[in-house]
CSV table of C-alpha atoms and ligand atoms in Angstrom, one decimal:
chain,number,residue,atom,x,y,z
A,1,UNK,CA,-6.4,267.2,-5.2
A,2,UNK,CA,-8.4,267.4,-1.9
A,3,UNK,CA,-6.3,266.9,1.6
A,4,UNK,CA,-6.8,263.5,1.9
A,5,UNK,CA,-4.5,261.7,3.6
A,6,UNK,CA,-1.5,259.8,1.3
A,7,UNK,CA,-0.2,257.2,3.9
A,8,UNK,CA,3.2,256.0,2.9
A,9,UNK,CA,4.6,255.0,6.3
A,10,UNK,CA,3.5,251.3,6.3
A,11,UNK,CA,6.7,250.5,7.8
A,12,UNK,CA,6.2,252.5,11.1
A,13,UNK,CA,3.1,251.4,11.8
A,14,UNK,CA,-0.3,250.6,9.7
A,15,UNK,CA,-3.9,251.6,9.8
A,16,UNK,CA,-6.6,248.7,11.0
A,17,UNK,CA,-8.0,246.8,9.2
A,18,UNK,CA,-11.9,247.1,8.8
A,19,UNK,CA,-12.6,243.2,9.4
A,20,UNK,CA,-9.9,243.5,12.2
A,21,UNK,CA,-11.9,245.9,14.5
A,22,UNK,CA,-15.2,244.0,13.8
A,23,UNK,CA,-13.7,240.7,15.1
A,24,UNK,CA,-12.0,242.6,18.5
A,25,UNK,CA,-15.3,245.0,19.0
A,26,UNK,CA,-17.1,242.2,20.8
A,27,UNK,CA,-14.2,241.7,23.2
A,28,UNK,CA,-14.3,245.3,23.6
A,29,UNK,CA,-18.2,245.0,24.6
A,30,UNK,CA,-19.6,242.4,25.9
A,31,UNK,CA,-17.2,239.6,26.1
A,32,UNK,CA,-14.9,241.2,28.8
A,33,UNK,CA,-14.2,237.4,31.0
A,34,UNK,CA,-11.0,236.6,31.7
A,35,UNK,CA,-10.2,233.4,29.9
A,36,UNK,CA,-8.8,231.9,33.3
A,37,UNK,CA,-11.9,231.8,34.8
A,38,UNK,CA,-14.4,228.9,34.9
A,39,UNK,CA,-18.2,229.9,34.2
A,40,UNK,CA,-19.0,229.1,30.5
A,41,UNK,CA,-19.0,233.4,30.0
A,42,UNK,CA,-15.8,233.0,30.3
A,43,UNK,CA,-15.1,230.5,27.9
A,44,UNK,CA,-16.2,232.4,24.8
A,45,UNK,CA,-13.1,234.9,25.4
A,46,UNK,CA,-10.7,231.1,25.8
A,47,UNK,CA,-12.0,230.2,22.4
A,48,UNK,CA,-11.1,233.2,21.3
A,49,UNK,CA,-8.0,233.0,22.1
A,50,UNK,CA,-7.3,229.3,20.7
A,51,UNK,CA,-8.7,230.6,17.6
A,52,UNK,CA,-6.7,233.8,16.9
A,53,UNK,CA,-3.5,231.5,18.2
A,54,UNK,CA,-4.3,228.9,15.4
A,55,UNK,CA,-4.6,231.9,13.0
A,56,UNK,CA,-1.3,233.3,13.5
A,57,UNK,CA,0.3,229.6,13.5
A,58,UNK,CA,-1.2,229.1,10.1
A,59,UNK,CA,0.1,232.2,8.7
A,60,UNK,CA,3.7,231.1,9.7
A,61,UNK,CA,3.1,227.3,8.9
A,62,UNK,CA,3.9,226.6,12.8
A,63,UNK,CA,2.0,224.4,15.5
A,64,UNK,CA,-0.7,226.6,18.1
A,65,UNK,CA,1.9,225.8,21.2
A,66,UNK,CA,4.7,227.3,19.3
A,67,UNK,CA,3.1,230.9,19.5
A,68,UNK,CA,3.5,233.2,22.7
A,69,UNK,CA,1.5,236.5,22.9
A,70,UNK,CA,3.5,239.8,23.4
A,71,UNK,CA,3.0,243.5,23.7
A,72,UNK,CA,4.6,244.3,20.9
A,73,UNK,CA,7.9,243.6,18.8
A,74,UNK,CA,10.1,244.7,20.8
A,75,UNK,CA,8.8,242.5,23.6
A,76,UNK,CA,9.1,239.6,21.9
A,77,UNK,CA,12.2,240.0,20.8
A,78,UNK,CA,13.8,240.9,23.8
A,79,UNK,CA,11.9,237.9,25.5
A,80,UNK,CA,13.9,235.4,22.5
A,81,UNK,CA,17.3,237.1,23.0
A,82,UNK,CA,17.1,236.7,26.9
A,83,UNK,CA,15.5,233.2,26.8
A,84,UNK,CA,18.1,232.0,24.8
A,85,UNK,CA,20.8,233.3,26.5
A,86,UNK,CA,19.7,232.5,29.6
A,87,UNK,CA,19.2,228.9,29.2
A,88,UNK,CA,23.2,229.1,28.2
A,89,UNK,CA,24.5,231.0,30.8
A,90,UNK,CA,28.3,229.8,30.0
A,91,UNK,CA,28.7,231.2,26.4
A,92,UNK,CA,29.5,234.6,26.5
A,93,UNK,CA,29.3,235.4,22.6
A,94,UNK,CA,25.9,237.1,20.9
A,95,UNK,CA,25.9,237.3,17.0
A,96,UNK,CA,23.7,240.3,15.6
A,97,UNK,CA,24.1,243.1,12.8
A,98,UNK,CA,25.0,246.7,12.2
A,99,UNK,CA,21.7,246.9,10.3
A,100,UNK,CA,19.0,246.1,13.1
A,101,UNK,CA,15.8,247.7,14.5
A,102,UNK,CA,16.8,249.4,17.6
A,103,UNK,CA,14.7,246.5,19.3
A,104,UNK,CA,17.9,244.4,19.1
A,105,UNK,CA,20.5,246.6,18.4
A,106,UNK,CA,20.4,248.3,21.5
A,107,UNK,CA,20.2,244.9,23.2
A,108,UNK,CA,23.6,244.0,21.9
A,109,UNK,CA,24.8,247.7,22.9
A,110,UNK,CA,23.2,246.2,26.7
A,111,UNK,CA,25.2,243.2,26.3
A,112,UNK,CA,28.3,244.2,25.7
A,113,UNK,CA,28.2,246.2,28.8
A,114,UNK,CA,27.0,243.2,30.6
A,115,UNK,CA,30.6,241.1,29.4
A,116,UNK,CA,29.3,240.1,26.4
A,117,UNK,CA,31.2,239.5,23.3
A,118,UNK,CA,28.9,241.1,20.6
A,119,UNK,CA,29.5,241.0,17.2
A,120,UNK,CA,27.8,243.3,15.0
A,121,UNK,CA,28.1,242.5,11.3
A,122,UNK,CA,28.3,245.1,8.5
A,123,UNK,CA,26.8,245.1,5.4
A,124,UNK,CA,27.7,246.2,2.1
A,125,UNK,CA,27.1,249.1,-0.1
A,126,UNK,CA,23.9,247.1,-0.8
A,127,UNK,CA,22.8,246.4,2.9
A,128,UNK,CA,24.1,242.7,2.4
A,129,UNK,CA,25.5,240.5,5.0
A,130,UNK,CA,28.0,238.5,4.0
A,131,UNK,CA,27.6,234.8,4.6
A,132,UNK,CA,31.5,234.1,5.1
A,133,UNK,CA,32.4,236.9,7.7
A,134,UNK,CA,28.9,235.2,9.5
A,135,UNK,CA,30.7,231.6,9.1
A,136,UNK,CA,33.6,233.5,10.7
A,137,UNK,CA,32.5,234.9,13.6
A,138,UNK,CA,30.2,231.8,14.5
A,139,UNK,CA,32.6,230.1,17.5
A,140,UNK,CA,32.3,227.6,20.5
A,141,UNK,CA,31.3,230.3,22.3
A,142,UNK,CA,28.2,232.1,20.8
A,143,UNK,CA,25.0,231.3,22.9
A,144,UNK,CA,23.0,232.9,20.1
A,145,UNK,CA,22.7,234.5,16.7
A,146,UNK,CA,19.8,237.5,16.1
A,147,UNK,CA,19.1,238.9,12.6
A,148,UNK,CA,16.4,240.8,11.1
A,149,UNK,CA,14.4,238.6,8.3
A,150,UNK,CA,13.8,242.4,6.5
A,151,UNK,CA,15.3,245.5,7.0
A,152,UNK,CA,12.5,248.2,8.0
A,153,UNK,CA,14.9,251.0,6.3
A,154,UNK,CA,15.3,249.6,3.3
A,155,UNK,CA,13.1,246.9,3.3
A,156,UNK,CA,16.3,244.4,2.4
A,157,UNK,CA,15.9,240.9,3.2
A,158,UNK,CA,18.3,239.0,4.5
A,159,UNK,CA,19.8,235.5,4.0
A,160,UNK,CA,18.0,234.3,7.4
A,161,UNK,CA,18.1,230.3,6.0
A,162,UNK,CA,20.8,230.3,4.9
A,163,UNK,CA,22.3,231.9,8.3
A,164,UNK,CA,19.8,229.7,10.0
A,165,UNK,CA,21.3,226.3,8.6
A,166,UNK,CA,25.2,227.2,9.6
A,167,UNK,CA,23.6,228.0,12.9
A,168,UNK,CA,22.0,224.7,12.8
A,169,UNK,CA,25.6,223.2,12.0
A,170,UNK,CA,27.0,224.7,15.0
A,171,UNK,CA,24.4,224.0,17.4
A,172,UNK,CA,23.7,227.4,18.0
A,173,UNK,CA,20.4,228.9,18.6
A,174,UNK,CA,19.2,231.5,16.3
A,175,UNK,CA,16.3,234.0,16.6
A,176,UNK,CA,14.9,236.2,13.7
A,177,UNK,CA,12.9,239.5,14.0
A,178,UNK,CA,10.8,239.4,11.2
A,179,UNK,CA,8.5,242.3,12.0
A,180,UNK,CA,8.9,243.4,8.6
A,181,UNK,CA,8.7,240.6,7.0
A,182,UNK,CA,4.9,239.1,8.3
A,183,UNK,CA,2.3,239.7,6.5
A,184,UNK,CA,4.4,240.5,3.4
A,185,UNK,CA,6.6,237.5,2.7
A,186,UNK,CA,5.2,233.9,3.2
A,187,UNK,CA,7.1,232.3,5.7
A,188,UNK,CA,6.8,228.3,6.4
A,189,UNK,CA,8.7,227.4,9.7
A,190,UNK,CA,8.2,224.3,9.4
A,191,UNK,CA,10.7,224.5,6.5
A,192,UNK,CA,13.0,227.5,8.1
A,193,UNK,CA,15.7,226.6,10.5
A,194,UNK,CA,14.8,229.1,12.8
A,195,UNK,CA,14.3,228.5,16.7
A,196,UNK,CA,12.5,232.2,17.8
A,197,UNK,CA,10.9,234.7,15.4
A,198,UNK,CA,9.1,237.7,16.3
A,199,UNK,CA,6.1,239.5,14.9
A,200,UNK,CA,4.0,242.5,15.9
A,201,UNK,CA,0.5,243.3,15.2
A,202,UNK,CA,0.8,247.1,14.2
A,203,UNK,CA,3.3,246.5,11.4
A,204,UNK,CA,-0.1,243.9,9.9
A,205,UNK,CA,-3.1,246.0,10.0
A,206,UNK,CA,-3.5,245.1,14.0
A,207,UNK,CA,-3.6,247.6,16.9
A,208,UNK,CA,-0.5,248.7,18.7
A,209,UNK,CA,0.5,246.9,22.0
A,210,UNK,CA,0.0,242.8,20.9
A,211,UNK,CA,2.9,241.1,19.4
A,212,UNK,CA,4.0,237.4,19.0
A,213,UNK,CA,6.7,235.0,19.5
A,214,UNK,CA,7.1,231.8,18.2
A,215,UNK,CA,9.3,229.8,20.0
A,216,UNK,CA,9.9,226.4,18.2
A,217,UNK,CA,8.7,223.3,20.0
A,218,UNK,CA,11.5,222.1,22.5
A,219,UNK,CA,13.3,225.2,22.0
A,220,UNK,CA,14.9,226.6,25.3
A,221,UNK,CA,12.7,229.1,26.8
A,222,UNK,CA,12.8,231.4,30.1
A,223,UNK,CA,10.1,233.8,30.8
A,224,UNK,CA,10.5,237.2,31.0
A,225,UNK,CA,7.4,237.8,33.0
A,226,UNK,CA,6.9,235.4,35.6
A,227,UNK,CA,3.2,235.8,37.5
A,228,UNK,CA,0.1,233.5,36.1
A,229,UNK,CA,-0.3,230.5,34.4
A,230,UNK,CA,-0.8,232.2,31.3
A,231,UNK,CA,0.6,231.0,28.0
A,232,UNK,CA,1.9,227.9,29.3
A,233,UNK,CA,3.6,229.4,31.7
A,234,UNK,CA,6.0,231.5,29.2
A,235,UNK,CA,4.4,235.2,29.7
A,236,UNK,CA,2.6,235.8,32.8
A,237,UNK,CA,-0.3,238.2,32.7
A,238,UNK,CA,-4.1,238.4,32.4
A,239,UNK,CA,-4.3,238.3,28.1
A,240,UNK,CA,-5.4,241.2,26.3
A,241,UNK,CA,-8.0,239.0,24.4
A,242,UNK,CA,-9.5,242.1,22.0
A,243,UNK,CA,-5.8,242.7,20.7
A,244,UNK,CA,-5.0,238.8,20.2
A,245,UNK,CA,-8.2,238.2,18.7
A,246,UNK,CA,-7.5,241.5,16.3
A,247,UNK,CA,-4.0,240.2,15.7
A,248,UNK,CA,-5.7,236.3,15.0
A,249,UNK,CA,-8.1,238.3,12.3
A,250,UNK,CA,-5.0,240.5,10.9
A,251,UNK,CA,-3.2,237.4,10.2
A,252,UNK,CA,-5.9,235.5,8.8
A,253,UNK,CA,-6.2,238.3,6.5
A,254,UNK,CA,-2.7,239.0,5.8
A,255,UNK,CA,-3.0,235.0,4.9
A,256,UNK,CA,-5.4,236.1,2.5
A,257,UNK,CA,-3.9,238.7,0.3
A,258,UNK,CA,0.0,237.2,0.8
A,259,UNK,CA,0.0,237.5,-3.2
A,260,UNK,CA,-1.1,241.1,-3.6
A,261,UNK,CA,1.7,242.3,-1.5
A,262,UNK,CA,4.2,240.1,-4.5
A,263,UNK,CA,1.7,241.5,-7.5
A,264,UNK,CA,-0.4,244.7,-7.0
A,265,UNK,CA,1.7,246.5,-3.8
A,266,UNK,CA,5.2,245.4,-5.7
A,267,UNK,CA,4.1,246.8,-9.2
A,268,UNK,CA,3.0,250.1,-7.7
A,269,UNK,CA,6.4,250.5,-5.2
A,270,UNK,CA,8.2,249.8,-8.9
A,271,UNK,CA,6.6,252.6,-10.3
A,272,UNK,CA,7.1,255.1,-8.1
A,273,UNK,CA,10.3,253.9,-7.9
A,274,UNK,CA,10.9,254.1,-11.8
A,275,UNK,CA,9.0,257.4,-12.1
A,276,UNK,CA,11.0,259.0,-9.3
A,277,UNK,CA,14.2,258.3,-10.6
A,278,UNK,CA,13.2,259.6,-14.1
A,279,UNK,CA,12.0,262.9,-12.8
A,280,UNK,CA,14.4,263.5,-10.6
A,281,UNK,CA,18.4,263.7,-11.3
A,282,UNK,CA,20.8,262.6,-9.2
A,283,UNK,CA,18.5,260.1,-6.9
A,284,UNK,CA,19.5,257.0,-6.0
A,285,UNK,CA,17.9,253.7,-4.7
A,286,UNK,CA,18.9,252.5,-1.4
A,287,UNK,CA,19.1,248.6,-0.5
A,288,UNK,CA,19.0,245.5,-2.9
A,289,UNK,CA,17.1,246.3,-5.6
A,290,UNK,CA,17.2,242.4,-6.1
A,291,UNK,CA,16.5,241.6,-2.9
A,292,UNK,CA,13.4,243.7,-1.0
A,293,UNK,CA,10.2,243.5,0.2
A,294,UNK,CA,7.9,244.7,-2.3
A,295,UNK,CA,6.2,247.3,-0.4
A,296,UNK,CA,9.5,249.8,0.4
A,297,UNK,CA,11.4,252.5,-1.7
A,298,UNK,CA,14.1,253.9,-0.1
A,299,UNK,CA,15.5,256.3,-2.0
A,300,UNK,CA,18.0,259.4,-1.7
A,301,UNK,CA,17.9,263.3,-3.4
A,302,UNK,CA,21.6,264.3,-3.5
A,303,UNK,CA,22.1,268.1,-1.9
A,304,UNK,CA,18.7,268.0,0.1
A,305,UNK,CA,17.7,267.4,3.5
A,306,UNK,CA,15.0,264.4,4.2
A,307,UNK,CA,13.1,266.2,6.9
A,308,UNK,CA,12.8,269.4,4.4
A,309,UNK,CA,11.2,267.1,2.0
A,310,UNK,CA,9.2,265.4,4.9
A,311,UNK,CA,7.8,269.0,6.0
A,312,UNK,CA,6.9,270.0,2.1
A,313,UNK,CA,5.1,266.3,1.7
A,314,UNK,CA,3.5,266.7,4.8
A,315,UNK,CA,1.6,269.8,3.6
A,316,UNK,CA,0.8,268.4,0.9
A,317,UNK,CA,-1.0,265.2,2.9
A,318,UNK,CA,2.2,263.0,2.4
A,319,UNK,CA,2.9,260.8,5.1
A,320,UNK,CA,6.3,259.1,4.5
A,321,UNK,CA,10.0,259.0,6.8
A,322,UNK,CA,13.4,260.0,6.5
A,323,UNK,CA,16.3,258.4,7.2
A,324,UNK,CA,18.6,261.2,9.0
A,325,UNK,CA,17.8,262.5,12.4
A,326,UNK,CA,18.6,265.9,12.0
A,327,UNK,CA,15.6,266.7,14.4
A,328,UNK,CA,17.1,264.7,17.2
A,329,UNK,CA,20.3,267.2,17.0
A,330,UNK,CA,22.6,265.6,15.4
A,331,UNK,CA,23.5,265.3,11.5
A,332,UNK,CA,24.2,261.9,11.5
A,333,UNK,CA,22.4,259.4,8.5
A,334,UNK,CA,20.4,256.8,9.8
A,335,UNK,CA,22.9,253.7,11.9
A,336,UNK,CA,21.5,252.0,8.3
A,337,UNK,CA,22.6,253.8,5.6
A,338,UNK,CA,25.8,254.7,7.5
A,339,UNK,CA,26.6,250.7,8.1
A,340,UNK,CA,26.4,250.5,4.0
A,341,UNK,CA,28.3,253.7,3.0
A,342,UNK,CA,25.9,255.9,1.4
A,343,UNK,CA,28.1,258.7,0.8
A,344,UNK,CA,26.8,261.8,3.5
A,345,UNK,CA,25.3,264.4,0.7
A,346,UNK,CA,22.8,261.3,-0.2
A,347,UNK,CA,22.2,259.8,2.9
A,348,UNK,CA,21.1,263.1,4.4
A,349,UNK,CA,18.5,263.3,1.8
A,350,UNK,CA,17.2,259.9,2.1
A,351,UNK,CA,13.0,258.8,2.2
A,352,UNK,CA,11.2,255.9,3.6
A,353,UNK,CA,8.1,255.1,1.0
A,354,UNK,CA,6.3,252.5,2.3
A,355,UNK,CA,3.3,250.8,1.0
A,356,UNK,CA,0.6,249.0,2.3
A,357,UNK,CA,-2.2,246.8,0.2
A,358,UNK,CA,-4.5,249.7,1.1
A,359,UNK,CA,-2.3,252.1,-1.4
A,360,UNK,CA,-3.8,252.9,-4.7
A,361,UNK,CA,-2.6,254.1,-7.9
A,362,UNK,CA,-4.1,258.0,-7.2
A,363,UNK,CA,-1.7,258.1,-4.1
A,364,UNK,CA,0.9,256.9,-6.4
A,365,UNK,CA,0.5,259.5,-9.3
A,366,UNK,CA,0.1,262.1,-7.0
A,367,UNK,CA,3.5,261.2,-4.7
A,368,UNK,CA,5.3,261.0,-8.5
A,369,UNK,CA,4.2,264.0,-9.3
A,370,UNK,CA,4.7,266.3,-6.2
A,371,UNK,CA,7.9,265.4,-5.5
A,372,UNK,CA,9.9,266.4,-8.7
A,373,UNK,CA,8.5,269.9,-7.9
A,374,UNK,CA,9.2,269.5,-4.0
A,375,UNK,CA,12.9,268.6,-4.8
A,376,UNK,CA,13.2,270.9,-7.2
A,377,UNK,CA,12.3,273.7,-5.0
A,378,UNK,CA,14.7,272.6,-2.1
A,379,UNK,CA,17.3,271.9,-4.5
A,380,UNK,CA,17.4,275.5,-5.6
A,381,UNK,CA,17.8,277.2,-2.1
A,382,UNK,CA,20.1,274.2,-0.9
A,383,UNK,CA,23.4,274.7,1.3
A,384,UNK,CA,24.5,271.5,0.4
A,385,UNK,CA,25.4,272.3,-3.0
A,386,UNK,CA,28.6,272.9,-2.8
A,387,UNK,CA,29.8,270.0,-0.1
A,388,UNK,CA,32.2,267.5,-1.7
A,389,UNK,CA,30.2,264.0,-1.5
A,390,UNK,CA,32.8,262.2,0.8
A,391,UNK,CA,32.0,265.3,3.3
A,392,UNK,CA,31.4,263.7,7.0
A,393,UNK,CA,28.8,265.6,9.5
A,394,UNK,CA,30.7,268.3,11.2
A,395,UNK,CA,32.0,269.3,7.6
A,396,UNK,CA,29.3,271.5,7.6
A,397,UNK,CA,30.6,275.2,7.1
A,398,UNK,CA,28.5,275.4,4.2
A,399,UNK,CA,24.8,274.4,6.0
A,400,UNK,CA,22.3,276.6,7.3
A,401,UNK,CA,20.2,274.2,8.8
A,402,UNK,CA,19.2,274.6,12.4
A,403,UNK,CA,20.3,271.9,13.7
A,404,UNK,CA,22.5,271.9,16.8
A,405,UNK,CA,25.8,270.8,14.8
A,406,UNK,CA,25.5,274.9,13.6
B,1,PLP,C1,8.6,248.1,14.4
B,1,PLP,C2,9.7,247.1,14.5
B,1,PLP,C3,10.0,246.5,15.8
B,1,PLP,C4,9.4,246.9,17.0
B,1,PLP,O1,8.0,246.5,17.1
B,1,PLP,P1,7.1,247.2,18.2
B,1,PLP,O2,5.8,246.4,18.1
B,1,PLP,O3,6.9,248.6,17.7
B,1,PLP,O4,7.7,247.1,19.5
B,1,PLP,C5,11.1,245.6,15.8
B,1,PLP,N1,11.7,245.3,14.7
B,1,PLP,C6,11.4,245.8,13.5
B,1,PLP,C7,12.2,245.4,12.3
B,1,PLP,C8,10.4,246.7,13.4
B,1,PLP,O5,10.2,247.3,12.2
């Protein structure tokens, strides 16, 4: 097998798309007007815009003026979370999980030093929300609710119409980051009661640094950067037209192969999935099973570490992630898998397999049959062995790793 590179790490970020860099390279080159101005030059890179606006509506069955361009996810999100509680300044009660993408997490860490009453909801052993704690914690006082449409751990996807029509019921706004989720589930928002939902164009085979917002028609909205006219008024700032026309193209094209990611990406995530458990003792599957997006395996090797079996996959061309963060010093499992349980001698050996519709079946055979041999070999000089599986981090008289726990 020659070097080439096995890209498994669709969740972090994702390669671009061939048709995506033809439709920004003019924007790149020649077109460089700034859609504000008023010679005709400047209205090719206006159209532009309209169009790639319209392509990014249609892929989330929503209306043009209901989309807002971003840097990124994280942008957009906070932009929805602020908006929302700015516009109800009086309620003093945010609504979020245990499970979410920094993005928001940390803003409901933010919060709650602000005064804020934040809850975080936990999940099950599963990664599940559970609808009636939700229905309790939902009171007079909650401005707003934020939950992840798919989890970018575990790819779990969570019960955001349900949650959506109790929020409904309540009168409370609700705002969904479904970076995950775009480009890999069809969404209709028409349909969804949903009032914000963010997107970002490196997760859909766009560049980094464009994201969207879609901010339902009538929805309350404050903007975050105030300056230009730009975007109606709700994001302020001369438009990056090469990355929104790229995002436009990745979304008309993420459009286009919305069934792959249910037929050809799901059957070959099951197989590795099927063929790694088979080969390998003691793994186990993290998430619902019953309940994912199609394109992620997360899955755990009792007694090893993930980053060993990052660093052996990596030599090997493998490009995948691990749950723990024993690199950033501490011994701790991912705030995911910790929030559903997974005992401590799994979680620490957890990887992130994530597939895009570029995978083929050769990356797939050759991930299935490496890693038996990778595990094996870690397995065998292992200092986890002999750690009871309830042990906690700190209990770790037994491990030689370098971290800085000792
Ligand atoms: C990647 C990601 C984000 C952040 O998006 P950026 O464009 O990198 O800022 C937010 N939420 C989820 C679920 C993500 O996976």
């Amino acid at each position: 097998m020659s070097k080439a590179l096995v890209y498994l790490d669709n969740n972090a970020t994702t390669g671009l798309a061939p048709e995506v860099l033809e439709a920004m390279l003019p924007f790149l080159k020649d077109q460089y007007g700034n859609p504000s101005s008023m010679y005709r030059f400047a209205g090719t890179a206006q159209e532009a815009l309209n169009k790639a606006r319209s392509q990014v509506a249609a892929l989330l069955g929503a209306q043009p003026e209901e989309i807002v361009f971003t840097s990124c996810g994280t942008e957009s999100d906070a932009t929805a979370v602020y908006s929302a509680l700015r516009a109800r300044p009086e309620k003093k009660h945010f609504i979020t999980t245990r499970v979410e993408h920094p993005a928001v997490l940390s803003l409901g860490q933010y919060l709650e030093k602000q005064g804020y009453t934040v809850t975080f909801l936990g999940v099950d052993n599963k990664g599940r929300i559970s609808l009636d704690e939700f229905q309790r914690a939902l009171n007079k006082e909650t401005a707003l609710v934020s939950m992840m449409y798919a989890n970018n751990e575990t790819g779990n996807i969570h019960p955001v119409e349900q949650v959506g029509a109790l929020c409904r019921e309540h009168g409370v706004p609700f705002h969904v980051d479904a970076v995950q989720a775009v480009g890999k589930i069809a969404l209709n928002m028409a349909a969804l009661p949903i009032d914000y939902l963010a997107l970002s164009g490196h997760k859909l085979h766009a560049p980094k640094g464009i994201g969207a917002l879609y901010v339902r028609r009538g929805a309350p909205f404050r903007p975050f950067l105030r300056g230009g006219h730009q975007e109606r008024g709700r994001r302020a700032g001369t438009e990056a037209v090469p990355n929104v026309v790229a995002l436009g193209a990745a979304c008309a094209l993420a459009a286009q192969h919305i069934e792959d990611e249910n037929t050809t990406v799901r059957a070959l995530r099951d197989e590795l999935q099927k063929r790694l458990l088979a080969a390998i003792p003691e793994s186990v599957v993290n998430g619902d099973p019953e309940n994912r997006l199609p394109n992620t395996l997360n899955i755990s090797f009792k007694y090893v570490e993930g980053e060993a079996i990052l660093l052996m996959l990596d030599q090997l061309g493998i490009c995948a992630s691990s749950g723990s963060a024993c690199t950033s010093g501490s011994l701790e499992p991912s705030h995911v898998l910790r929030a559903m349980g997974v005992p401590f001698t799994y979680a620490h050996g957890s990887i992130r397999f994530s597939l895009s519709r570029y995978t083929t079946r050769q990356e797939i055979d050759f991930v299935a049959e490496s890693l038996p041999k990778v595990i094996d070999r870690l397995r065998a000089i292992s200092p986890y062995r002999n750690l009871p599986d309830d042990a906690a981090p700190g209990d770790c008289a037994a491990c030689s790793c370098s971290c800085s726990n000792g």
